[in-house]
Amino acid sequence: MLGDRPDIVVLDLCLKDGHGLQALDWMGSNRPPVILHTAWDCLYVWWEARRRSVEGYIVRDIDNG
């Protein structure tokens, strides 16, 4: 099971140990399709995600606690 490759990755940008864009860089180009699901509605972040060939960018509401 640990060696299985996922069909798709849903990734947040605000991670405990770093940033989602860093995670994309770490995964490299031979990765499954990635959809970002984040509260960051930022054109720069969207541009950087597209530059890294992210397949989707979903902006969610900011959690209220």
CSV table of C-alpha atoms in Angstrom, one decimal:
chain,number,residue,atom,x,y,z
A,1,MET,CA,0.0,0.0,0.0
A,2,LEU,CA,2.8,2.5,0.8
A,3,GLY,CA,4.2,2.0,-2.7
A,4,ASP,CA,1.0,2.7,-4.4
A,5,ARG,CA,0.8,5.9,-6.5
A,6,PRO,CA,-2.4,8.0,-5.9
A,7,ASP,CA,-4.6,8.9,-8.9
A,8,ILE,CA,-4.9,12.5,-7.8
A,9,VAL,CA,-3.6,14.8,-5.0
A,10,VAL,CA,-5.7,17.4,-3.3
A,11,LEU,CA,-3.3,19.8,-1.7
A,12,ASP,CA,-3.7,22.8,0.7
A,13,LEU,CA,-1.1,25.7,0.5
A,14,CYS,CA,-0.8,26.3,4.2
A,15,LEU,CA,0.9,23.2,5.5
A,16,LYS,CA,2.3,22.6,9.0
A,17,ASP,CA,5.9,22.1,7.8
A,18,GLY,CA,6.0,24.4,4.8
A,19,HIS,CA,4.0,25.7,1.8
A,20,GLY,CA,2.1,23.8,-0.8
A,21,LEU,CA,4.2,25.2,-3.7
A,22,GLN,CA,7.3,23.8,-2.0
A,23,ALA,CA,5.5,20.4,-1.8
A,24,LEU,CA,4.8,20.7,-5.6
A,25,ASP,CA,8.4,21.3,-6.2
A,26,TRP,CA,9.4,18.4,-4.0
A,27,MET,CA,7.0,16.1,-5.9
A,28,GLY,CA,8.6,17.0,-9.2
A,29,SER,CA,7.1,16.7,-12.7
A,30,ASN,CA,6.5,12.9,-12.5
A,31,ARG,CA,3.6,13.3,-10.1
A,32,PRO,CA,-0.1,12.6,-10.3
A,33,PRO,CA,-2.5,15.4,-11.1
A,34,VAL,CA,-2.8,18.0,-8.3
A,35,ILE,CA,-5.7,20.2,-7.4
A,36,LEU,CA,-5.0,23.0,-4.9
A,37,HIS,CA,-7.8,23.5,-2.4
A,38,THR,CA,-7.1,26.7,-0.4
A,39,ALA,CA,-8.4,29.9,1.2
A,40,TRP,CA,-5.7,31.9,-0.6
A,41,ASP,CA,-7.4,33.8,-3.3
A,42,CYS,CA,-4.2,35.4,-4.7
A,43,LEU,CA,-3.3,35.9,-8.3
A,44,TYR,CA,0.4,35.4,-7.7
A,45,VAL,CA,-0.2,32.0,-6.0
A,46,TRP,CA,-2.5,31.0,-8.8
A,47,TRP,CA,0.1,32.0,-11.3
A,48,GLU,CA,2.8,30.0,-9.5
A,49,ALA,CA,0.5,27.0,-9.3
A,50,ARG,CA,-0.2,27.1,-13.0
A,51,ARG,CA,3.5,27.5,-13.7
A,52,ARG,CA,4.0,24.2,-11.9
A,53,SER,CA,1.2,22.6,-14.0
A,54,VAL,CA,-1.4,22.3,-11.3
A,55,GLU,CA,-4.6,20.9,-12.9
A,56,GLY,CA,-7.1,22.8,-10.6
A,57,TYR,CA,-7.2,25.7,-8.1
A,58,ILE,CA,-10.3,25.7,-5.8
A,59,VAL,CA,-10.7,28.7,-3.4
A,60,ARG,CA,-12.7,27.8,-0.3
A,61,ASP,CA,-14.1,30.1,2.4
A,62,ILE,CA,-11.8,30.9,5.3
A,63,ASP,CA,-12.7,28.8,8.3
A,64,ASN,CA,-14.3,30.8,11.1
A,65,GLY,CA,-12.7,28.7,13.9
